[in-house]
Structure formats: C-alpha cells, structure tokens
Coordinates of C-alpha atoms in Angstrom, one line a residue:
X277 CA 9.0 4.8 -25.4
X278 CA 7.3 7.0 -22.8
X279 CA 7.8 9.9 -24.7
X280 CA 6.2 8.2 -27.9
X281 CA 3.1 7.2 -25.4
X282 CA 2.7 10.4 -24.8
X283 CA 3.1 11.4 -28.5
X284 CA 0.1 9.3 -29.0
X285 CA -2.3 11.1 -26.2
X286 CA -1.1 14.6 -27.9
X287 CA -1.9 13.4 -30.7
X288 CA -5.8 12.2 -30.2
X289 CA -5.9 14.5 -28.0
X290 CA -5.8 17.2 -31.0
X291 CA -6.7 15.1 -33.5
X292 CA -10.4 14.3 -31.6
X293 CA -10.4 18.7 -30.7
X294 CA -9.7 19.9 -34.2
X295 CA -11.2 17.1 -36.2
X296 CA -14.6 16.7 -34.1
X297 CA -14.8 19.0 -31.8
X298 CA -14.3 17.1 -28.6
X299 CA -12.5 18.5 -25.8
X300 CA -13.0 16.2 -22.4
X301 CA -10.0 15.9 -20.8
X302 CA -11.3 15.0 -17.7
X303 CA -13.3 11.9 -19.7
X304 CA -10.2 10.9 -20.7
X305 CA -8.2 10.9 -18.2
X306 CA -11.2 9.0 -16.4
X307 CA -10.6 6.2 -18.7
X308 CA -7.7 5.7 -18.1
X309 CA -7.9 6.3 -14.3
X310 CA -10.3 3.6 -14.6
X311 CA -8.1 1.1 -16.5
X312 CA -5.4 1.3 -13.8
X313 CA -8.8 0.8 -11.1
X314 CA -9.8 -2.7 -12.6
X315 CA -6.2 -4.0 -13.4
X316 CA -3.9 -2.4 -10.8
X317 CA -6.4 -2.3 -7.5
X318 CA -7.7 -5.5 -8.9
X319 CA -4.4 -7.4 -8.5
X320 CA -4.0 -5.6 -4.8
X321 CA -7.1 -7.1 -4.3
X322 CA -6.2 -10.2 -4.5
X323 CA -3.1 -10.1 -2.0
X324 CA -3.0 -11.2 1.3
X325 CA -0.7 -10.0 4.3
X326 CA 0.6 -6.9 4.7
X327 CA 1.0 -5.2 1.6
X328 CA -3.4 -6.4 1.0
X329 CA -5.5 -3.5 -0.4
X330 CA -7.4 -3.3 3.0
X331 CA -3.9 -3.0 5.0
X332 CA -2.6 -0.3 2.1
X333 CA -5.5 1.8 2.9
X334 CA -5.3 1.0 6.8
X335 CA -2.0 2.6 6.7
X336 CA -1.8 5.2 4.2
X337 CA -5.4 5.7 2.7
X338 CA -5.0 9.6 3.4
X339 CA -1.5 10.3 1.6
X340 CA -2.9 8.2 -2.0
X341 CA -6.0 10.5 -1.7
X342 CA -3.8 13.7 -1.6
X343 CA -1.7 12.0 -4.4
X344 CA -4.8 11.1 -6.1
X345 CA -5.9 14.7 -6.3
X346 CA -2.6 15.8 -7.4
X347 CA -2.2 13.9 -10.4
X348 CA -5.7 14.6 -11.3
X349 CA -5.4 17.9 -11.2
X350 CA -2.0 18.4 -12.6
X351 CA -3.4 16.9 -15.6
X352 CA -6.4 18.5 -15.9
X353 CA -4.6 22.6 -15.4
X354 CA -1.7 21.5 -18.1
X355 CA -4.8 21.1 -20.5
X356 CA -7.0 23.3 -19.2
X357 CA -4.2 26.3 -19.5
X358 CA -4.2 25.8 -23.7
X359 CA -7.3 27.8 -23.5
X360 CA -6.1 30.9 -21.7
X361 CA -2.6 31.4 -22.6
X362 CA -0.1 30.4 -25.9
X363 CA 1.4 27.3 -26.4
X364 CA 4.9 29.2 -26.0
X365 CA 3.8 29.8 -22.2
X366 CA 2.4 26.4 -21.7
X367 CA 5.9 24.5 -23.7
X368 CA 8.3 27.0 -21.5
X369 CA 7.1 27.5 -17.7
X370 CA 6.2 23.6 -17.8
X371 CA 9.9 23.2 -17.5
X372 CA 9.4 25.2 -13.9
X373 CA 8.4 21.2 -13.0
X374 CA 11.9 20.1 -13.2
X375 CA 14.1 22.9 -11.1
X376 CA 10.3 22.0 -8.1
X377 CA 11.0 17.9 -9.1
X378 CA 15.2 18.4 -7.9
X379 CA 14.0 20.3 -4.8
X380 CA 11.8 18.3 -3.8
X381 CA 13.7 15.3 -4.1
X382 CA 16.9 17.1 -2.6
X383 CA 14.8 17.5 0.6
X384 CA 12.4 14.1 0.2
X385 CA 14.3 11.6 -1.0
X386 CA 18.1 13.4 0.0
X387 CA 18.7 13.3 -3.7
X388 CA 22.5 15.2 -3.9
X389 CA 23.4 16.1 -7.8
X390 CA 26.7 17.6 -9.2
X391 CA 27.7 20.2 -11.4
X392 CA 27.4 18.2 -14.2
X393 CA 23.8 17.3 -13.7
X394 CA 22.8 20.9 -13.4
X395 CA 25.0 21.2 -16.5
X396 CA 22.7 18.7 -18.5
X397 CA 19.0 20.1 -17.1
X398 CA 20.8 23.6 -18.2
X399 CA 21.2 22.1 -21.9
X400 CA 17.9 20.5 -21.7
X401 CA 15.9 23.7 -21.3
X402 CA 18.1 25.3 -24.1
X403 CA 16.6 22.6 -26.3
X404 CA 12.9 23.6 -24.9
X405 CA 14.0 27.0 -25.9
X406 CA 15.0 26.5 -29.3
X407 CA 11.7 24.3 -29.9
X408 CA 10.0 27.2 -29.1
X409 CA 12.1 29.2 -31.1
X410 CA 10.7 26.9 -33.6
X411 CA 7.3 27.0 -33.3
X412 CA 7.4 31.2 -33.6
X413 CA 9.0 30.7 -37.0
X414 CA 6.9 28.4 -38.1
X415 CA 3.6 30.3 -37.4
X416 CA 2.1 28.1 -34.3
X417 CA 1.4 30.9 -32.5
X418 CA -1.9 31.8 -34.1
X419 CA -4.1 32.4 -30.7
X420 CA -2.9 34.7 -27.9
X421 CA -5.4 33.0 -25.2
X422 CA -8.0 34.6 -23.8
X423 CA -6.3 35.6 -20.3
X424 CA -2.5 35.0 -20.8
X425 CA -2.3 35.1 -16.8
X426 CA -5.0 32.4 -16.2
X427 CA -2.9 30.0 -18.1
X428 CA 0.4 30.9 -16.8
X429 CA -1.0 30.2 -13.3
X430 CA -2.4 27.0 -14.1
X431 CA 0.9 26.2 -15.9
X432 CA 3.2 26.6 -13.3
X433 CA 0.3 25.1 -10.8
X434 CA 0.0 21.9 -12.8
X435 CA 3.7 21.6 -13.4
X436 CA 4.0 21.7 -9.8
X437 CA 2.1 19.1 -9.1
X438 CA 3.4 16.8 -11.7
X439 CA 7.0 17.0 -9.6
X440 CA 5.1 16.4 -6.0
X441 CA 3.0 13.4 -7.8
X442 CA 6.7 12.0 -10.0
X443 CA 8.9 12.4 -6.6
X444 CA 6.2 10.6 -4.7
X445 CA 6.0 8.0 -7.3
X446 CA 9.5 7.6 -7.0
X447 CA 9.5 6.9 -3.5
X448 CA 6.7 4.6 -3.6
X449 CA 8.3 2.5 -6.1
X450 CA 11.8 2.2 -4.9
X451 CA 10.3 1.5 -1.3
X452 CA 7.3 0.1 -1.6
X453 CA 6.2 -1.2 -4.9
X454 CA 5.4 -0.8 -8.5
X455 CA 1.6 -1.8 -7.8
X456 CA 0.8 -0.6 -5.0
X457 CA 1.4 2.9 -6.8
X458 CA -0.7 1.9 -9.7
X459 CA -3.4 0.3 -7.7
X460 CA -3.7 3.4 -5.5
X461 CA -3.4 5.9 -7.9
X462 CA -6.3 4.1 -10.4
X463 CA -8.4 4.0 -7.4
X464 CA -9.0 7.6 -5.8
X465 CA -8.0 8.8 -9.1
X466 CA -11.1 7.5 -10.6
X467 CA -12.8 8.7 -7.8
X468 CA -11.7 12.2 -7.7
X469 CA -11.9 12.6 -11.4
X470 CA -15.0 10.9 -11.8
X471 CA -17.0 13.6 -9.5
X472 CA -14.7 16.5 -11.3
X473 CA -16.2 15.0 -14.4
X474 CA -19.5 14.9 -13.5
X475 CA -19.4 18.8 -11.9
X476 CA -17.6 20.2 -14.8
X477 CA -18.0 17.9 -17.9
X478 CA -21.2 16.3 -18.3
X479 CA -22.3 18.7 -20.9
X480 CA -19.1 18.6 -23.2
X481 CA -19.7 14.4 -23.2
X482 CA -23.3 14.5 -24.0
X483 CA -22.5 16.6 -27.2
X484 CA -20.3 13.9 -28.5
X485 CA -20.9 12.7 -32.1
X486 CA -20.1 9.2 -31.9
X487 CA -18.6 7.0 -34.9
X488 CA -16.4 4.4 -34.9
X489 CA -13.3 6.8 -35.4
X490 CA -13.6 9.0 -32.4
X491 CA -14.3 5.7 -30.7
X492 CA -11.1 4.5 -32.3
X493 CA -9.5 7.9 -31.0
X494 CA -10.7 7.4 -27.6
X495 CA -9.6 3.9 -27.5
X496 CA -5.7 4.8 -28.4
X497 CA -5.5 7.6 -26.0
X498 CA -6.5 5.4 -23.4
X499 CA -4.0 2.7 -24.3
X500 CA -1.5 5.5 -24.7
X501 CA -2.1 7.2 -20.9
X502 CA -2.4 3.1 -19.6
X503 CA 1.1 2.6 -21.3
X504 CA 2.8 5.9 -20.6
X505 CA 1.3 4.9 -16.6
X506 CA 2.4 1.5 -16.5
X507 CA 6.2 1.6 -17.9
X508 CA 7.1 4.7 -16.3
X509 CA 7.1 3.4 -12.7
X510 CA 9.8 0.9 -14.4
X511 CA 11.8 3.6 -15.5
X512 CA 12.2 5.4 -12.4
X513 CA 12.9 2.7 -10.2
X514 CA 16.1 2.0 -11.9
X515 CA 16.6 5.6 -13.3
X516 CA 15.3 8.7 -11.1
X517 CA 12.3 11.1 -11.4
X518 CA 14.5 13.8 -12.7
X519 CA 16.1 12.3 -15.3
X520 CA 12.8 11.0 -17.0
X521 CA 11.1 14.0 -16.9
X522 CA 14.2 15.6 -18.8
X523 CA 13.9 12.7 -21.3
X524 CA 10.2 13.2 -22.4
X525 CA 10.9 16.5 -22.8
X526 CA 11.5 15.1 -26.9
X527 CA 7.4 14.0 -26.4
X528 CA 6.8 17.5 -27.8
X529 CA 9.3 16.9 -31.0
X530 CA 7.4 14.0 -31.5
X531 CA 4.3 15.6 -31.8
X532 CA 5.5 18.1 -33.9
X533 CA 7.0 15.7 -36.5
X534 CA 3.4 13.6 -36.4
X535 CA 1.8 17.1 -36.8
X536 CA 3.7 17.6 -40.2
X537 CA 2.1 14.9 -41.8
X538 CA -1.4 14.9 -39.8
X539 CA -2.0 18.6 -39.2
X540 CA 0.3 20.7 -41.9
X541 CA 2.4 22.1 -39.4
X542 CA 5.6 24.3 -41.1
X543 CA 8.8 22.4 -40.9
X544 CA 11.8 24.2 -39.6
X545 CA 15.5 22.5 -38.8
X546 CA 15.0 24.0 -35.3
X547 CA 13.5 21.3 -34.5
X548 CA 16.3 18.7 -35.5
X549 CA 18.7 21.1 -33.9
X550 CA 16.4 21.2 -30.5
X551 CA 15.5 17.4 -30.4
X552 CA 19.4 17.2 -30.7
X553 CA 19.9 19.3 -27.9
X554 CA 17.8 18.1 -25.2
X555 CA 19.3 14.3 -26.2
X556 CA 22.5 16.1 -25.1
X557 CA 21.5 17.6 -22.1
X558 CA 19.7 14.0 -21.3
X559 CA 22.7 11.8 -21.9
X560 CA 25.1 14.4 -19.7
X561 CA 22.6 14.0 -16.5
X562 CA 22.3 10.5 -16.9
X563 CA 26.2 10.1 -17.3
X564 CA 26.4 10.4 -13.5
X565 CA 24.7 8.9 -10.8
X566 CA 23.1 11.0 -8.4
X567 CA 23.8 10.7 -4.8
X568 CA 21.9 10.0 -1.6
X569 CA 22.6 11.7 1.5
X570 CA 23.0 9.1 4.4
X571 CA 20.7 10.5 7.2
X572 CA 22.5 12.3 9.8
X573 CA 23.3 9.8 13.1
X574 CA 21.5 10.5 16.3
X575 CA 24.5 11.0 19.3
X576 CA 24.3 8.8 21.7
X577 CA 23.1 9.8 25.5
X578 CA 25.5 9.9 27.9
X579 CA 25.3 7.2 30.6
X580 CA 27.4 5.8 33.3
X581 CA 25.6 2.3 33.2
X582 CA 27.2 -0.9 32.6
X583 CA 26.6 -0.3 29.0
X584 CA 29.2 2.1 28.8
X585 CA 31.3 0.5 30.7
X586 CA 33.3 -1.2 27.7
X587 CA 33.9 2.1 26.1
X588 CA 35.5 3.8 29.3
X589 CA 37.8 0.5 29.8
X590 CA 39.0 1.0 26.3
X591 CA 40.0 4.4 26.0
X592 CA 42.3 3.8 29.4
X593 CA 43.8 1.1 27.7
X594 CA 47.4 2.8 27.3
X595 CA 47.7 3.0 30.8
X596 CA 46.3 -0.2 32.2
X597 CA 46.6 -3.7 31.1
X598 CA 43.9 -5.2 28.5
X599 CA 40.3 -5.6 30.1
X600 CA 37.6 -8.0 29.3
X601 CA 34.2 -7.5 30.3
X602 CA 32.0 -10.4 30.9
X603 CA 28.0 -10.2 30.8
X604 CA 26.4 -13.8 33.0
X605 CA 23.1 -14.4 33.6
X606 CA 21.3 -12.1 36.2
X607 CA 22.9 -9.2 36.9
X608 CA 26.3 -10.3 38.2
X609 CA 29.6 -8.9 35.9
X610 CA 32.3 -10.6 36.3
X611 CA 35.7 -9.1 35.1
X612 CA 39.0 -10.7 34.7
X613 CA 42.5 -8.9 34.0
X614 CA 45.0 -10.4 31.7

C-alpha cells in the first residue's frame, strides 16, 4: 500500500512536469505538510496533560524542528537531483539510505540484525540493480543531467536524511506516539517549507496554468503524500524502519508499469524479474526478527553500609549458620540467628 501511495505522487508528479509544465515540489510537499498541520497538530491541540501540544513543544520543540528540516529537505534534494544527474544515479545511490537507516538504528535504537537480514537487503539491492538494468535497455536514459556530481551529492544527501528522519520516526512511534509524530512533523514542516517555498518557488507557482485537471493532479498527489504519511507510522511500529524502506523499494516498478500505459515507456521482463527479486530479498529480512540490545547495567558502588550488609551475610553462609536481617523503624537493626 505505501508503495502504491507513492506510485501515485510519482506519478502526478510527472504527469503535472511533462504534461503542463509544472515543476513545484516544494508547493507540493507544502500541501501536504499542511494537511498533516490542520488534522494531526489539530488533534494534539485538543489534548490535555502531558502529552498536550504546548507540553510536546515545552519538552522537545527543538528536536521536531531539526526533524522538521530533515524531512523537508530530504524531499526536496531527492527531486531536485533529477535535474542534475540520470535517473540511474538517482534509482542506485538512493539505496545508500538503507546501509545509513541500519547504522543508525544499530547505534539509536540498539537495533542487532543477523546474517540473514544482511542476506535479504543484499538481494534487495540486486533487484534495484536489475531495474536499472532495465531501464538502460529500454532507452530511459535519454538526459545525462546537467552536472552529474550535483545530483549525486544531493542524492546521497537526501537519502541520508530520509534514514535520520525514518529512524526517528521509528522511535517516536514505538515510544511515544503515532500523533504526536504527525502533529509535529505537519507543523514545522509547513513552516520550514513554507519560507523555502516562498525564497525559491514563488515564480514557478505564479506560472501555473490552472484547469480543473492539474487541479485534479494536485489534489491526488496530496492525498497520495497524506496517505503514504499517515499509514506508514503504522507500519513501522509493528514492523521496523528497515524493513519498510526495503519494501517500497517495488514503488519504482510501480511506476514503471503505470508509465507503460500513461507515458509509452519500453517494456522489458527485467522488470518482472527485478520486482521478483526485491519481494525475495523483502520476505528473507522480514523472516526474522531483529534484535534489541538490552543496555549495558551500571555496577554497583561499593559500600560498607547497612545496605550491603545482606550481601556480605550471604556469601559467608557456608561457614556460619543462616542470618536474617531485620530493618525496624529508626535506625535500630536488629538481627536474630537461627
């Protein structure tokens, strides 16, 4: 489902560049920004106690503006790096977000995998590999980008940010809640990309020809973003960060079979044989649960109080008779010998 919501922004997404000539991905991710803002914070609003919107922001207001700006800009260099580079560089070094994603959550949330779930992200980016495979053969590599190192930078930026934004997610949702991330996130994420918007946009959205069908196209990439932003919170709370980023990986097969029909696109069996491979891969990681590392106990001081005294009885108790210590009121002990 998520990768079929994100299908659908792909899909507008093209559909509005090629078709009109509208390319505003900050606008759209605005929108959508703005939808979680007056459902999400909305609802936060609304609660009292401690998890309220005002005590959320007492607490952590700083860490949802960093996480804000992440996701924002993750978003906005993914898109931004079709313009400078090929969408073989763009399909392959976004998988550089999943080896930062188990990293991060090996050292942040003491994530521990086995060989078997390295074994399945392997297969996974063989799949990547094939679909790119796939695309060469079938001719989508028409433009060369205007500065190929540009848009690897802001590949492997943005992909990088995506894993700090999912394994925070993750954290948030299994810890604190589903809202809460949703709410905060639709909030400074407006914010942040509304004044992007207006410093680096504004003349791209006043050119817009509007009709009712790029209306239409605006509307379903903003359900699509809302959908894809709602459900997958749900997802990994009960799955992990990891293995939902290796399952959308099909969102780009997806597109690719909607682009057959919508934009011409050359078919190739590559494409079965790569969609087949990453559902491998996927299945193998999630056969196994992942472990979490307990943290490490603190030792204990050493102290010759009374509160060690119980421990000091015990281990003599081979050579003397049983002991029990009695705590009274004050700070009289009284011990008895059986």
């Amino acid at each position: 489902m998520l990768s079929l919501f994100i299908c659908g922004t792909a899909v507008t997404s093209q559909y509005l560049a090629e078709k009109y000539q509208v390319n505003t991905p900050m606008f759209q991710s605005f929108i959508n920004y703005t939808l979680l803002l007056l459902v999400y914070t909305t609802m936060l609003a609304f609660r009292t106690g401690g998890d309220s919107l005002w005590q959320i922001l007492k607490q952590r207001w700083w860490k949802y503006i960093l996480l804000g700006v992440a996701d924002v800009e993750a978003n906005y260099m993914i898109v931004k790096a079709y313009q400078y580079t090929t969408l073989t560089s763009v399909q392959l070094l976004d998988c550089f977000g999943i080896p930062v994603l188990m990293a991060l959550s090996w050292f942040i949330l003491r994530a521990r995998y086995r060989l078997i779930h390295f074994l399945g992200v392997a297969v996974c980016l063989l799949g990547v590999g094939t679909m790119v495979g796939a695309d060469i053969l079938a001719g989508r590599q028409d433009s060369e980008g205007s500065d190929v190192v540009i848009g690897d930078v802001l590949v492997l930026l943005g992909a990088s940010l995506y894993a700090i934004s999912n394994v925070s997610e993750e954290y948030i949702v299994k810890n604190l809640s589903r809202v809460e991330f949703l709410g905060m996130v639709g909030l400074f994420g407006t914010i942040v990309s509304g004044l992007q918007l207006a410093i680096v946009e504004h003349r791209e959205i006043t050119r817009i020809q509007w009709n009712w069908k790029v209306a239409l196209l605006f509307t379903v990439f903003a359900l699509c973003m809302f959908g894809l932003y709602s459900f997958m919170p749900v997802v990994i709370k009960v799955t992990s960060a990891t293995s939902v980023n290796l399952g959308i990986l099909t969102a780009d097969l997806y597109s690719l079979f909607f682009g057959l029909f919508l934009f011409y696109y050359k078919f190739s069996g590559l494409y079965i044989l790569s969609f087949v491979i990453i559902m491998v891969g996927f299945i193998l990681y999630c056969s196994t649960p992942t472990l979490t590392a307990e943290p490490t106990a603190l030792p204990q001081p050493n102290s010759t109080g009374l509160d060690n005294a119980a421990l000091k009885l015990e281990e003599g108790e081979s050579e003397t008779p049983a002991i029990t210590v009695q705590f009274t009121r004050g700070e009289t002990v009284a011990v008895r010998t059986d």
